[in-house]
mmCIF file with all atom_site columns, C-alpha atoms and ligand atoms in Angstrom:
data_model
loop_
_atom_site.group_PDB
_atom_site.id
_atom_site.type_symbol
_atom_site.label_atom_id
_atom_site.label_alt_id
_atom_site.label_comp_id
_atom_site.label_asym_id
_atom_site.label_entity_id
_atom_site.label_seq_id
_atom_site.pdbx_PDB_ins_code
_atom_site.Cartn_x
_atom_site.Cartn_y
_atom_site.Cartn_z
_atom_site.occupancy
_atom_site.B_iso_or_equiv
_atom_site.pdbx_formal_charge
_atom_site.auth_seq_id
_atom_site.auth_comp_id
_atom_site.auth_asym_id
_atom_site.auth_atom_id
_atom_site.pdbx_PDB_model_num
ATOM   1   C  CA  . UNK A 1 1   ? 146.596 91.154  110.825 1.00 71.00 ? 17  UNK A CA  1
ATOM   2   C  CA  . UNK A 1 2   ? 145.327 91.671  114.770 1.00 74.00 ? 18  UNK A CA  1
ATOM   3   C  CA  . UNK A 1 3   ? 147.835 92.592  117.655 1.00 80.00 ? 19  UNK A CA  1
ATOM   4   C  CA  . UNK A 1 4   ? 147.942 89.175  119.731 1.00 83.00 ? 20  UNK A CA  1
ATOM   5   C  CA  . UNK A 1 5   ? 144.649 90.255  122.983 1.00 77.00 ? 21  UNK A CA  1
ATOM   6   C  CA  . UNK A 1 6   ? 145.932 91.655  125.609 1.00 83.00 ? 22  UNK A CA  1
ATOM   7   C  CA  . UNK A 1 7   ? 143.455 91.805  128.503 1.00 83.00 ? 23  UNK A CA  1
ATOM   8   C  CA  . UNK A 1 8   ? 143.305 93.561  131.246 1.00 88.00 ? 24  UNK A CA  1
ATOM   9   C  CA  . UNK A 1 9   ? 142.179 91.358  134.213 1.00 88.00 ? 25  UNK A CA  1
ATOM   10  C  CA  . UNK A 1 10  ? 139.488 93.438  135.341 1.00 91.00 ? 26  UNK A CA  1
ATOM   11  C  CA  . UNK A 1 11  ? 137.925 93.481  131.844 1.00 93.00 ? 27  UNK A CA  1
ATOM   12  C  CA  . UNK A 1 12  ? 134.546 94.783  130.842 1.00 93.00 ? 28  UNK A CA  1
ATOM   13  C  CA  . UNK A 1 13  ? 134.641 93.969  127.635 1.00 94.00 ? 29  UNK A CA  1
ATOM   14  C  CA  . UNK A 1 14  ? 132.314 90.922  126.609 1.00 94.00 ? 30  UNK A CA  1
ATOM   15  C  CA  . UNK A 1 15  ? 134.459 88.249  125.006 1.00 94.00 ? 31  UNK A CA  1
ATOM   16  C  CA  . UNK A 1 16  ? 134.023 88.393  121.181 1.00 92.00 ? 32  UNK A CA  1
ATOM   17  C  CA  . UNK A 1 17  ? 133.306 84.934  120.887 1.00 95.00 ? 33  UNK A CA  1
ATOM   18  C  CA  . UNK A 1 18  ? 129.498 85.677  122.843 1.00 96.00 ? 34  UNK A CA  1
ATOM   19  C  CA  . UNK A 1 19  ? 128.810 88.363  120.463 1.00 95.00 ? 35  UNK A CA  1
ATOM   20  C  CA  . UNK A 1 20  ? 129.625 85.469  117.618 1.00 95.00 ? 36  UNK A CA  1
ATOM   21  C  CA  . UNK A 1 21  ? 127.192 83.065  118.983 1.00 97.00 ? 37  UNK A CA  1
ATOM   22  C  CA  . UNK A 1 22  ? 124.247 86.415  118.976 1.00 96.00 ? 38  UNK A CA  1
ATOM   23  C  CA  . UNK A 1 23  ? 125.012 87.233  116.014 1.00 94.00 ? 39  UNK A CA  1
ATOM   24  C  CA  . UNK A 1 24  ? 124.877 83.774  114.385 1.00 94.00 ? 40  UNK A CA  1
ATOM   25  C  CA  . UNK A 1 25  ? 122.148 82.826  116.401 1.00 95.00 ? 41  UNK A CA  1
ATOM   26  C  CA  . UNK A 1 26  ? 120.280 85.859  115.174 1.00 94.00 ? 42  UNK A CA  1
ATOM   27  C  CA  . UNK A 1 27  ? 120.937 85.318  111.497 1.00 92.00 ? 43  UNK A CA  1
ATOM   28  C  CA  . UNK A 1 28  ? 119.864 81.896  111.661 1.00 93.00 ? 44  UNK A CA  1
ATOM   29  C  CA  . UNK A 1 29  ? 116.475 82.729  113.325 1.00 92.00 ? 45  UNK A CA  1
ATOM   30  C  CA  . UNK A 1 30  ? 115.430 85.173  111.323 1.00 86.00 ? 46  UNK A CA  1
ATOM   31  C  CA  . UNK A 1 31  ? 115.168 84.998  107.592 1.00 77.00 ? 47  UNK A CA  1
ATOM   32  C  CA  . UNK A 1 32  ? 117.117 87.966  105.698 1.00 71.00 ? 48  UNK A CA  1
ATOM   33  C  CA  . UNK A 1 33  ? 115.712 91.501  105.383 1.00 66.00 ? 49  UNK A CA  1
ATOM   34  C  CA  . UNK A 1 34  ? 114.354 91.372  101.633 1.00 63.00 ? 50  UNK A CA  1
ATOM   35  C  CA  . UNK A 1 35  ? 112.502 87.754  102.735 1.00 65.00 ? 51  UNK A CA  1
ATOM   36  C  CA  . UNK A 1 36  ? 111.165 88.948  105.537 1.00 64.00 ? 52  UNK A CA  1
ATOM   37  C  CA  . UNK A 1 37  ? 109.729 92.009  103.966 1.00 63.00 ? 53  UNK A CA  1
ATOM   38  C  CA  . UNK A 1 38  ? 107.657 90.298  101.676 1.00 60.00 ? 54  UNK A CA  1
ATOM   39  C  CA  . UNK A 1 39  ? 106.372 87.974  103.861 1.00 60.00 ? 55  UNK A CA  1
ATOM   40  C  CA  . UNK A 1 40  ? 105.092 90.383  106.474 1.00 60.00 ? 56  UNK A CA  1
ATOM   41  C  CA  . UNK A 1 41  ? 103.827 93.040  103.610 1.00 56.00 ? 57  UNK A CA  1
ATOM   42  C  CA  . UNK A 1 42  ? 102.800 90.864  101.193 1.00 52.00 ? 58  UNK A CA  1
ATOM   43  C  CA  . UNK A 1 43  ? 98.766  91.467  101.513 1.00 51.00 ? 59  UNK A CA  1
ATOM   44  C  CA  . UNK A 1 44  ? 98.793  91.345  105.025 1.00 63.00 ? 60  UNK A CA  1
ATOM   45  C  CA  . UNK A 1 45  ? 97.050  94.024  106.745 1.00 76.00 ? 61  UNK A CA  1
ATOM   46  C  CA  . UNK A 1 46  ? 98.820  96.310  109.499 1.00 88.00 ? 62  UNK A CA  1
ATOM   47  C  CA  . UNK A 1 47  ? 98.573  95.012  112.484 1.00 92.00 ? 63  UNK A CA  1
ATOM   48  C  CA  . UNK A 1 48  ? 100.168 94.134  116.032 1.00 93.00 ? 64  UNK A CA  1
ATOM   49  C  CA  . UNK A 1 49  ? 102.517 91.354  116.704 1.00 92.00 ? 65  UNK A CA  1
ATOM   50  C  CA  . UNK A 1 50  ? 101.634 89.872  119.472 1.00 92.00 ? 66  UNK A CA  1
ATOM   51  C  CA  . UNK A 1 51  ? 101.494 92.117  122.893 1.00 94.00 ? 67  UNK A CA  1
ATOM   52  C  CA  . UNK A 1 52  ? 102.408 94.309  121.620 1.00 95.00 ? 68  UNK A CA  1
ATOM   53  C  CA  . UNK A 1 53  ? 101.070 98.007  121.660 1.00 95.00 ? 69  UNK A CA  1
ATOM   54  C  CA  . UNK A 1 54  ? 102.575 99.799  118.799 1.00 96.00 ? 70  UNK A CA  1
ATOM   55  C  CA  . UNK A 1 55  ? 101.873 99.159  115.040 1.00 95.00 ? 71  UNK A CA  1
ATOM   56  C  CA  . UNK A 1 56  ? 103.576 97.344  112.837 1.00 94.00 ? 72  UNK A CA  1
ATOM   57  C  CA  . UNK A 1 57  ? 103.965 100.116 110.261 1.00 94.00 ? 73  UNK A CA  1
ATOM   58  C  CA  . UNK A 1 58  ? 104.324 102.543 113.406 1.00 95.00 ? 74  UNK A CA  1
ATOM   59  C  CA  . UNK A 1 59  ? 107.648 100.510 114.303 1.00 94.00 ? 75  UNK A CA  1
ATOM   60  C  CA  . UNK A 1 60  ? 108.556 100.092 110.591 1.00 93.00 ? 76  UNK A CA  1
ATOM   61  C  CA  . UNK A 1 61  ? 109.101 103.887 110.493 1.00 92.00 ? 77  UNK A CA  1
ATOM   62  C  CA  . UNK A 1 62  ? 111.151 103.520 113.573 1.00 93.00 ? 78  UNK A CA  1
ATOM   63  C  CA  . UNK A 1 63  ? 112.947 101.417 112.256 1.00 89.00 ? 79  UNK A CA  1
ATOM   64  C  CA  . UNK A 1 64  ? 113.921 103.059 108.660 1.00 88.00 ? 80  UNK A CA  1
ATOM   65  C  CA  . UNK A 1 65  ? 114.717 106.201 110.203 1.00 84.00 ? 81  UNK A CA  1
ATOM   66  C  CA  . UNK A 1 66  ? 116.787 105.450 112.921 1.00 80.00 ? 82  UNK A CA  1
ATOM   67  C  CA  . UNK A 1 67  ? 118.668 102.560 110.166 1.00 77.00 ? 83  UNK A CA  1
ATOM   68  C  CA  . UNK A 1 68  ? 118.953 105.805 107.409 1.00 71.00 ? 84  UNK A CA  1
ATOM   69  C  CA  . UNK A 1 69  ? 120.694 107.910 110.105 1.00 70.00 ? 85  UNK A CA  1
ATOM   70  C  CA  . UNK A 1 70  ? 123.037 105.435 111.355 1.00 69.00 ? 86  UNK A CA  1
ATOM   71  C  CA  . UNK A 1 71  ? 124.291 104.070 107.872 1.00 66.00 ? 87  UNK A CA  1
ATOM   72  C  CA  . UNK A 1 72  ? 124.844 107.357 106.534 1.00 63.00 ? 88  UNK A CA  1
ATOM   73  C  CA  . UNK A 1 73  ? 127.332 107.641 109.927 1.00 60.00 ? 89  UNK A CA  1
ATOM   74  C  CA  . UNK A 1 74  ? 128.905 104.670 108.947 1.00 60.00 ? 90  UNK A CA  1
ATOM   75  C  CA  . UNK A 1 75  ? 128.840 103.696 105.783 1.00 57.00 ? 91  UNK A CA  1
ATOM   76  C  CA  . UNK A 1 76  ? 132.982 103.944 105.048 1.00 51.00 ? 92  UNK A CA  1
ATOM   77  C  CA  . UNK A 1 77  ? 134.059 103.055 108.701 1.00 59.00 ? 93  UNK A CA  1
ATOM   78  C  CA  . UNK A 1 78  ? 134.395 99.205  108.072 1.00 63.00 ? 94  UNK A CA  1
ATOM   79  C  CA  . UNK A 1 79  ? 136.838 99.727  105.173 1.00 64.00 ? 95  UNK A CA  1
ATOM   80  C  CA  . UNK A 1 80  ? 139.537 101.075 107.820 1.00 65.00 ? 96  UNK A CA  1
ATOM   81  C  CA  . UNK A 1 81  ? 138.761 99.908  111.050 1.00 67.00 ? 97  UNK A CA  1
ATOM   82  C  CA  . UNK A 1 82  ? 138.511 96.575  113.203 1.00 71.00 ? 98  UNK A CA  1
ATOM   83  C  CA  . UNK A 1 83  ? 136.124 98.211  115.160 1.00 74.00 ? 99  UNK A CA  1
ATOM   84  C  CA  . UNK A 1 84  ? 133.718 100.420 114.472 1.00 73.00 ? 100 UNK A CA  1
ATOM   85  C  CA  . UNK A 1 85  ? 132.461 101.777 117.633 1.00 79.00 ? 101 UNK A CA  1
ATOM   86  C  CA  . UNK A 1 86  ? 131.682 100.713 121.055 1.00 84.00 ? 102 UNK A CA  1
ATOM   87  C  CA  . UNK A 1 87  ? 128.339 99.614  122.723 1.00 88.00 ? 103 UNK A CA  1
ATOM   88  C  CA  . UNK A 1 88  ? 127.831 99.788  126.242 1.00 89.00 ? 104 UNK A CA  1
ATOM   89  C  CA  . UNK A 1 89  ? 125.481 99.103  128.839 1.00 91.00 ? 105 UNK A CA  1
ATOM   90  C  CA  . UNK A 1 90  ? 125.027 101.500 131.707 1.00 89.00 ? 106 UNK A CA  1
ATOM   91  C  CA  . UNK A 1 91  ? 123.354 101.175 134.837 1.00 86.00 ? 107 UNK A CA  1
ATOM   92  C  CA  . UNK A 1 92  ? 121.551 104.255 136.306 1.00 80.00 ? 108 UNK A CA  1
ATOM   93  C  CA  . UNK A 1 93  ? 124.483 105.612 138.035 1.00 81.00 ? 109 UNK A CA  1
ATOM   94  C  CA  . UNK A 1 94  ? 126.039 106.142 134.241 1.00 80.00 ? 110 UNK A CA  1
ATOM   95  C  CA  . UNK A 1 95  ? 128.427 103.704 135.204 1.00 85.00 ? 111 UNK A CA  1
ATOM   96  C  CA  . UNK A 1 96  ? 129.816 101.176 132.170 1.00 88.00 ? 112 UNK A CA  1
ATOM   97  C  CA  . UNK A 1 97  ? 128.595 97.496  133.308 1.00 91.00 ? 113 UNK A CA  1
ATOM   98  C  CA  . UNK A 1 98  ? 129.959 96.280  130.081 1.00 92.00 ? 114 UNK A CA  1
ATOM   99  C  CA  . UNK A 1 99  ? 130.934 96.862  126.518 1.00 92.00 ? 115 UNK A CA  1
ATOM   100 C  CA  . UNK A 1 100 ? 131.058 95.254  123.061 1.00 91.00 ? 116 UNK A CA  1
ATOM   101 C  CA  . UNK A 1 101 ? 132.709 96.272  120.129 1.00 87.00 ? 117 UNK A CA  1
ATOM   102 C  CA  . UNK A 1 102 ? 131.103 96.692  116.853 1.00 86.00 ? 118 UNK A CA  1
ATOM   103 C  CA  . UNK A 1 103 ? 132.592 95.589  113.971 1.00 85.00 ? 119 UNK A CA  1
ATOM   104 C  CA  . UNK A 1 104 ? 129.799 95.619  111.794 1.00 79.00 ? 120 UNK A CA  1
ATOM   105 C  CA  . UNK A 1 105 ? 128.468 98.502  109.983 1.00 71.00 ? 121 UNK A CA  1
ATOM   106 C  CA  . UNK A 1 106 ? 125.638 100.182 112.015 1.00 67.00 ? 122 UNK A CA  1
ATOM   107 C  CA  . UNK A 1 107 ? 123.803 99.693  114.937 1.00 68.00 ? 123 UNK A CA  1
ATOM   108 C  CA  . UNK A 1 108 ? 122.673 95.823  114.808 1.00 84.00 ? 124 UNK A CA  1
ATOM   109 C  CA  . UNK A 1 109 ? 120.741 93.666  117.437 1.00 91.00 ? 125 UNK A CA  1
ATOM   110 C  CA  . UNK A 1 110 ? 123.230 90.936  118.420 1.00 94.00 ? 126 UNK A CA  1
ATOM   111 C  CA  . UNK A 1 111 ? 124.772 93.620  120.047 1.00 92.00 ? 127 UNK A CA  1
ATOM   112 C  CA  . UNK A 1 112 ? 122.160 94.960  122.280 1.00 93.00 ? 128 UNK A CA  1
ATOM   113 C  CA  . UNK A 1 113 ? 121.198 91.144  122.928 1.00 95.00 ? 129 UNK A CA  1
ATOM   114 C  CA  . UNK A 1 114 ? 124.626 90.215  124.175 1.00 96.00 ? 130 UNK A CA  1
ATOM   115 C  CA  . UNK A 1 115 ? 124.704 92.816  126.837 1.00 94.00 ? 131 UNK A CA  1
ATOM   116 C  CA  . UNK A 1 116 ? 121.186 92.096  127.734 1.00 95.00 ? 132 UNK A CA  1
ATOM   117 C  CA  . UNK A 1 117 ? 121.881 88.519  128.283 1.00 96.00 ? 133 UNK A CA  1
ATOM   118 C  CA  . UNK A 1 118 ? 125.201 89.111  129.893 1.00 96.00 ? 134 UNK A CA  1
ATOM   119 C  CA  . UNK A 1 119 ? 123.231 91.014  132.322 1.00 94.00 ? 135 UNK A CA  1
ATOM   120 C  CA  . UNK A 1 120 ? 120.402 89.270  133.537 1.00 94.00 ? 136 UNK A CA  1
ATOM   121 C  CA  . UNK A 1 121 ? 122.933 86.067  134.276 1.00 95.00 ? 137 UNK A CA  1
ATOM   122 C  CA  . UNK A 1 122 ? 124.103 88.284  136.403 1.00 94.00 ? 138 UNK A CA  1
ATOM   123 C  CA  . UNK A 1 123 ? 120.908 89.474  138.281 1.00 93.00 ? 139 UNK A CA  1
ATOM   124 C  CA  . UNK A 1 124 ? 119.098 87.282  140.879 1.00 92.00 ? 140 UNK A CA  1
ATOM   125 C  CA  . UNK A 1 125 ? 115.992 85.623  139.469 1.00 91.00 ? 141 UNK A CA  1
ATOM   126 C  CA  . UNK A 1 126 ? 113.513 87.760  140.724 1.00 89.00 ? 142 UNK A CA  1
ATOM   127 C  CA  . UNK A 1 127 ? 115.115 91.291  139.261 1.00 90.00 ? 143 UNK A CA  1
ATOM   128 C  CA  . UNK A 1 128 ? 113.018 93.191  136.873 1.00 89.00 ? 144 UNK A CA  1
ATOM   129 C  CA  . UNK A 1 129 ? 115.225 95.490  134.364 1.00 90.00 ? 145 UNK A CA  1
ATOM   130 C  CA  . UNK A 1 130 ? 114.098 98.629  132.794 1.00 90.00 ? 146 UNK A CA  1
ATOM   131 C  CA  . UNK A 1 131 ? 115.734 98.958  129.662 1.00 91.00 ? 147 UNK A CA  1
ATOM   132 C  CA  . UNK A 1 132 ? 116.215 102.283 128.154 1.00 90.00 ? 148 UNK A CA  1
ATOM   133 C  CA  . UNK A 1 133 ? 117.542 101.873 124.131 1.00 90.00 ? 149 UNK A CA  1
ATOM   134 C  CA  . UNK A 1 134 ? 117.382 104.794 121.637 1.00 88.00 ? 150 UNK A CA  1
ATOM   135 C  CA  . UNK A 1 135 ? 115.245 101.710 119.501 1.00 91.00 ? 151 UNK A CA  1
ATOM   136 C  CA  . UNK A 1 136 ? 114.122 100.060 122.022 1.00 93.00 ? 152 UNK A CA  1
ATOM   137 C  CA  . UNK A 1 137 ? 110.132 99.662  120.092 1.00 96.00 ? 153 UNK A CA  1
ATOM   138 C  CA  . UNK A 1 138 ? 111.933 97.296  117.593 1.00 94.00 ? 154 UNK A CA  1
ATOM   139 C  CA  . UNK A 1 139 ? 114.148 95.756  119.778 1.00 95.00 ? 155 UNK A CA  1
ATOM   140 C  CA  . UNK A 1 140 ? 111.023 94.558  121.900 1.00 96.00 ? 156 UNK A CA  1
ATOM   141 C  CA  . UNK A 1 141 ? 109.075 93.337  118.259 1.00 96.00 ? 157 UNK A CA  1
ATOM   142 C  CA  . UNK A 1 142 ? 112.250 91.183  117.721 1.00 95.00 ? 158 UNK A CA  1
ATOM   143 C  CA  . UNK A 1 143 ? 112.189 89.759  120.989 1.00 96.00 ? 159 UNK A CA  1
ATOM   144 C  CA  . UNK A 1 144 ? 108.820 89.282  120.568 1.00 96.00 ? 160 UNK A CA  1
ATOM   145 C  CA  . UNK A 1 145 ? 108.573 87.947  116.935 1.00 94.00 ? 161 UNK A CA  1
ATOM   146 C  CA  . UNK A 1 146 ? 111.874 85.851  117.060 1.00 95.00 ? 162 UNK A CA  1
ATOM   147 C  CA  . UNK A 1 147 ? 111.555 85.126  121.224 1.00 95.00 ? 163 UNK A CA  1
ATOM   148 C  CA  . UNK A 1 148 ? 115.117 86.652  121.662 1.00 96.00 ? 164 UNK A CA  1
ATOM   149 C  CA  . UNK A 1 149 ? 116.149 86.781  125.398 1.00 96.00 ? 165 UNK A CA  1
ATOM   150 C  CA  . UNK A 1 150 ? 112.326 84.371  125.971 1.00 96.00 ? 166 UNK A CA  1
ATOM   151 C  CA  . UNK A 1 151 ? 113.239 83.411  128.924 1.00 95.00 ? 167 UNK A CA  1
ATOM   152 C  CA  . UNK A 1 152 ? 113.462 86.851  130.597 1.00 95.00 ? 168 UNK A CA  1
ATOM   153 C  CA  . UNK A 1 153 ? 111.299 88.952  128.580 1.00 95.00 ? 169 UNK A CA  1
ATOM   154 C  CA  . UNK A 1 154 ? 108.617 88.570  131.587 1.00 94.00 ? 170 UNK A CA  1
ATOM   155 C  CA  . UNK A 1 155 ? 111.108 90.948  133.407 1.00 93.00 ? 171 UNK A CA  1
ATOM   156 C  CA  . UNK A 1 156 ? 112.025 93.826  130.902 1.00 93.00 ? 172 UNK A CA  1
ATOM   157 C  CA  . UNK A 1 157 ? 110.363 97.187  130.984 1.00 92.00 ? 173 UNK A CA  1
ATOM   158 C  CA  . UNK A 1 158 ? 111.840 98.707  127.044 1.00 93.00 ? 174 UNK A CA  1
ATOM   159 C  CA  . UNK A 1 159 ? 111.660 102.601 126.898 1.00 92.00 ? 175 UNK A CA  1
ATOM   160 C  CA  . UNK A 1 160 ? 113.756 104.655 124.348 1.00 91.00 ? 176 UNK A CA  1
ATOM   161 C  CA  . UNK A 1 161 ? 116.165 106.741 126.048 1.00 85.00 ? 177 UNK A CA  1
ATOM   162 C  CA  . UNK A 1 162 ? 114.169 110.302 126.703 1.00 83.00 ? 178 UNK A CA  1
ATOM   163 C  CA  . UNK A 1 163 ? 117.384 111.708 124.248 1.00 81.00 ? 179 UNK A CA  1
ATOM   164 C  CA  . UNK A 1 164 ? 116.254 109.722 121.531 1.00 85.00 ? 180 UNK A CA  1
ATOM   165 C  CA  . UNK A 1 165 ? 112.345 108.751 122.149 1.00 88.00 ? 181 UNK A CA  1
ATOM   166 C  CA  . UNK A 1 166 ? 111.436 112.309 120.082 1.00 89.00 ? 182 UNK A CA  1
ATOM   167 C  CA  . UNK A 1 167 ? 112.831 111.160 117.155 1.00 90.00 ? 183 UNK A CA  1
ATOM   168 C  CA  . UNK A 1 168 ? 109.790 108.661 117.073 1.00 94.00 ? 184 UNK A CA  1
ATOM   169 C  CA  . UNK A 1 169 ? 106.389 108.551 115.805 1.00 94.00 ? 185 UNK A CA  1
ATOM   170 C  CA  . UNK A 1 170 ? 103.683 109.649 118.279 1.00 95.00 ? 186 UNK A CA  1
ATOM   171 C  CA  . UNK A 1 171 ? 101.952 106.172 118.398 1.00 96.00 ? 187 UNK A CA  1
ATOM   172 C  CA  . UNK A 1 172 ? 105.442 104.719 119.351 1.00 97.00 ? 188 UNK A CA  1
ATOM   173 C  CA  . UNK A 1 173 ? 106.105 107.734 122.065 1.00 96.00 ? 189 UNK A CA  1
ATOM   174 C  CA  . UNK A 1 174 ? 103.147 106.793 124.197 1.00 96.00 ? 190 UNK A CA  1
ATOM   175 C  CA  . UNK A 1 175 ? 104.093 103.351 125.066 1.00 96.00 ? 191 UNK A CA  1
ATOM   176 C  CA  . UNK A 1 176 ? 107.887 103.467 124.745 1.00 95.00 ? 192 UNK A CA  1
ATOM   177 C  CA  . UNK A 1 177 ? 108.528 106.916 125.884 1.00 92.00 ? 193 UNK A CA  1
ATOM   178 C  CA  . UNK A 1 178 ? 109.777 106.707 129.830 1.00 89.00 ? 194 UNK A CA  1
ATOM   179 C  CA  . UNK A 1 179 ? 107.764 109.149 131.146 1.00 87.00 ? 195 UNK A CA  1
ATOM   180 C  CA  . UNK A 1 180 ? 104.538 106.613 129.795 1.00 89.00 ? 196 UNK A CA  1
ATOM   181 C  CA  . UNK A 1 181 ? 106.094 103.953 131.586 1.00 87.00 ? 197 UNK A CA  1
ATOM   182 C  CA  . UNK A 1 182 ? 106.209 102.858 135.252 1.00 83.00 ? 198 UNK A CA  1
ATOM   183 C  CA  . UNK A 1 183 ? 109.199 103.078 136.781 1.00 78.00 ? 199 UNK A CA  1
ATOM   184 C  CA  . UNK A 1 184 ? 110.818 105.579 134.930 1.00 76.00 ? 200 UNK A CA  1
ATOM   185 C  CA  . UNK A 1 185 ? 109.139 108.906 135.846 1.00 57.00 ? 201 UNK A CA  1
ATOM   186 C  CA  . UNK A 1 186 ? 111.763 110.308 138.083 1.00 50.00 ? 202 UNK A CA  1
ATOM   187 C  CA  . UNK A 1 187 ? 114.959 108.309 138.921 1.00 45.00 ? 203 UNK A CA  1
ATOM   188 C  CA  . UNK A 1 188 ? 114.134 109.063 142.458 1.00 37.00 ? 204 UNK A CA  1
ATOM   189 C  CA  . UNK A 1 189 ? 111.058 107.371 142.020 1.00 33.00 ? 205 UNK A CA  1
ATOM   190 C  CA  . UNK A 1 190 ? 112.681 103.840 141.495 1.00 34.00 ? 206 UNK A CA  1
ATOM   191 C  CA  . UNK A 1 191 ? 112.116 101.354 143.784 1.00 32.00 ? 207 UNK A CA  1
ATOM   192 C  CA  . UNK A 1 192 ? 115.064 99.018  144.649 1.00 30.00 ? 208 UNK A CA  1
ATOM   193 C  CA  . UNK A 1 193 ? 114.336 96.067  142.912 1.00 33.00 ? 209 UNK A CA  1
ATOM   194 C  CA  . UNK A 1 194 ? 113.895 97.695  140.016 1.00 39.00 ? 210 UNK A CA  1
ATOM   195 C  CA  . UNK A 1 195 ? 116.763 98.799  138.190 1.00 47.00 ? 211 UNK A CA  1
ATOM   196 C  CA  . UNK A 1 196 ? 117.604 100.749 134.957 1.00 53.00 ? 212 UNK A CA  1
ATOM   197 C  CA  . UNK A 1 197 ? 120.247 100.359 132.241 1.00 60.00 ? 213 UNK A CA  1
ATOM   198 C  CA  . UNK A 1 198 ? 121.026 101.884 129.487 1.00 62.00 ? 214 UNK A CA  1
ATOM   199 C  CA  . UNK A 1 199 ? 123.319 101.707 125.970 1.00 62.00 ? 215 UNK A CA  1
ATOM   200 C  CA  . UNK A 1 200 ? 124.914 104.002 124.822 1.00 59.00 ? 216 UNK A CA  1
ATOM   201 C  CA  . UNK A 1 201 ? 127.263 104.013 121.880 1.00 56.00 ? 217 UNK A CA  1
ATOM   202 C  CA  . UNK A 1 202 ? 130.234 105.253 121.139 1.00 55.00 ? 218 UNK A CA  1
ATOM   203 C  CA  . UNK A 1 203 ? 131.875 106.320 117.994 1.00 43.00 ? 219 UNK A CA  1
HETATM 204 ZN ZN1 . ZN  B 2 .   ? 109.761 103.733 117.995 1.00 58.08 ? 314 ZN  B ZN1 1
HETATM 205 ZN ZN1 . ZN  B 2 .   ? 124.736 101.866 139.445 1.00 58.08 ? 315 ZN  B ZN1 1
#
């Protein structure tokens, strides 16, 4: 049994019901892990999915690592809570823009999607984001491979927060890491129109 919402009227929380329609949306676009896999690694060769820069095995290691550290975190934390943790986007200023809550086990995509689209509704068409994600390499393949958030890919810049971008293969560092990528050098160094967010999770 849920407590009836209470809201508070100046909210940041993303209504539950747009995280729904990402997550559904997601599952329905892209065929389950275990089908997926042997499609793509059936005999194919390694390769690069579209423009992107990084390999395909290169972000498969990504991928597995940062998925083995985060269900090991929280494997048991479904069983007792509603929520599991908290995702939130940042702007540059470390200010919360908005938040989700998780309620599935580990770090899934639907999330990061739903504050990516609730943002860019919210920017004027000509705004180009840089988008700093502690996965942010397989975040971009999905978008790429499943043409999640299509209509305003043109205008994301994805770098793995500098925290985080260590923790992935060398290949994967030298696009996604933000001191590779324009923009991102210095914070000083941004130019107006051009403006970062981040996630960050909470648990
Ligand atoms: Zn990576
Ligand atoms: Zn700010």
């Amino acid at each position: 049994m849920r407590d009836p919402p209470r809201q508070h009227p100046k909210t940041v929380f993303i209504p539950e019901t747009e995280t729904e329609a990402w997550e559904q949306y997601v599952e329905e676009v892209r065929p389950n892990r275990a089908d997926w896999k042997k499609v793509s690694h059936g005999d194919q060769e390694d390769g690069f999915e579209g423009p992107l820069k990084v390999l395909n095995s290169v972000l498969d290691s990504c991928k597995e690592s940062f998925t083995a550290a985060d269900e090991n975190h929280q494997k048991s934390s479904t069983q007792w809570f509603d929520s599991t943790a908290l995702m939130g986007l940042l702007c540059r200023h470390d200010r919360v823009l908005w938040l989700v809550n998780m309620t599935s086990p580990g770090e899934r995509q639907h999330y990061a999607l739903t504050l990516i689209d609730t943002l860019f509704q919210h920017l004027p068409l000509h705004f180009t984001v840089g988008i700093l994600y502690d996965i942010a390499c397989t975040l971009h393949r999905s978008c790429v491979r499943w043409k999640f958030l299509d209509q305003y890919i043109n205008r994301i810049a994805f770098t793995i927060s500098v925290f985080h971008a260590y923790g992935h293969g060398w290949q994967c560092q030298c696009v996604y890491h933000p001191r590779k990528c324009r923009g991102f050098v210095l914070q000083v160094c941004f130019r107006t129109s051009v403006q970062s967010f981040r996630f960050r999770t909470w648990t």
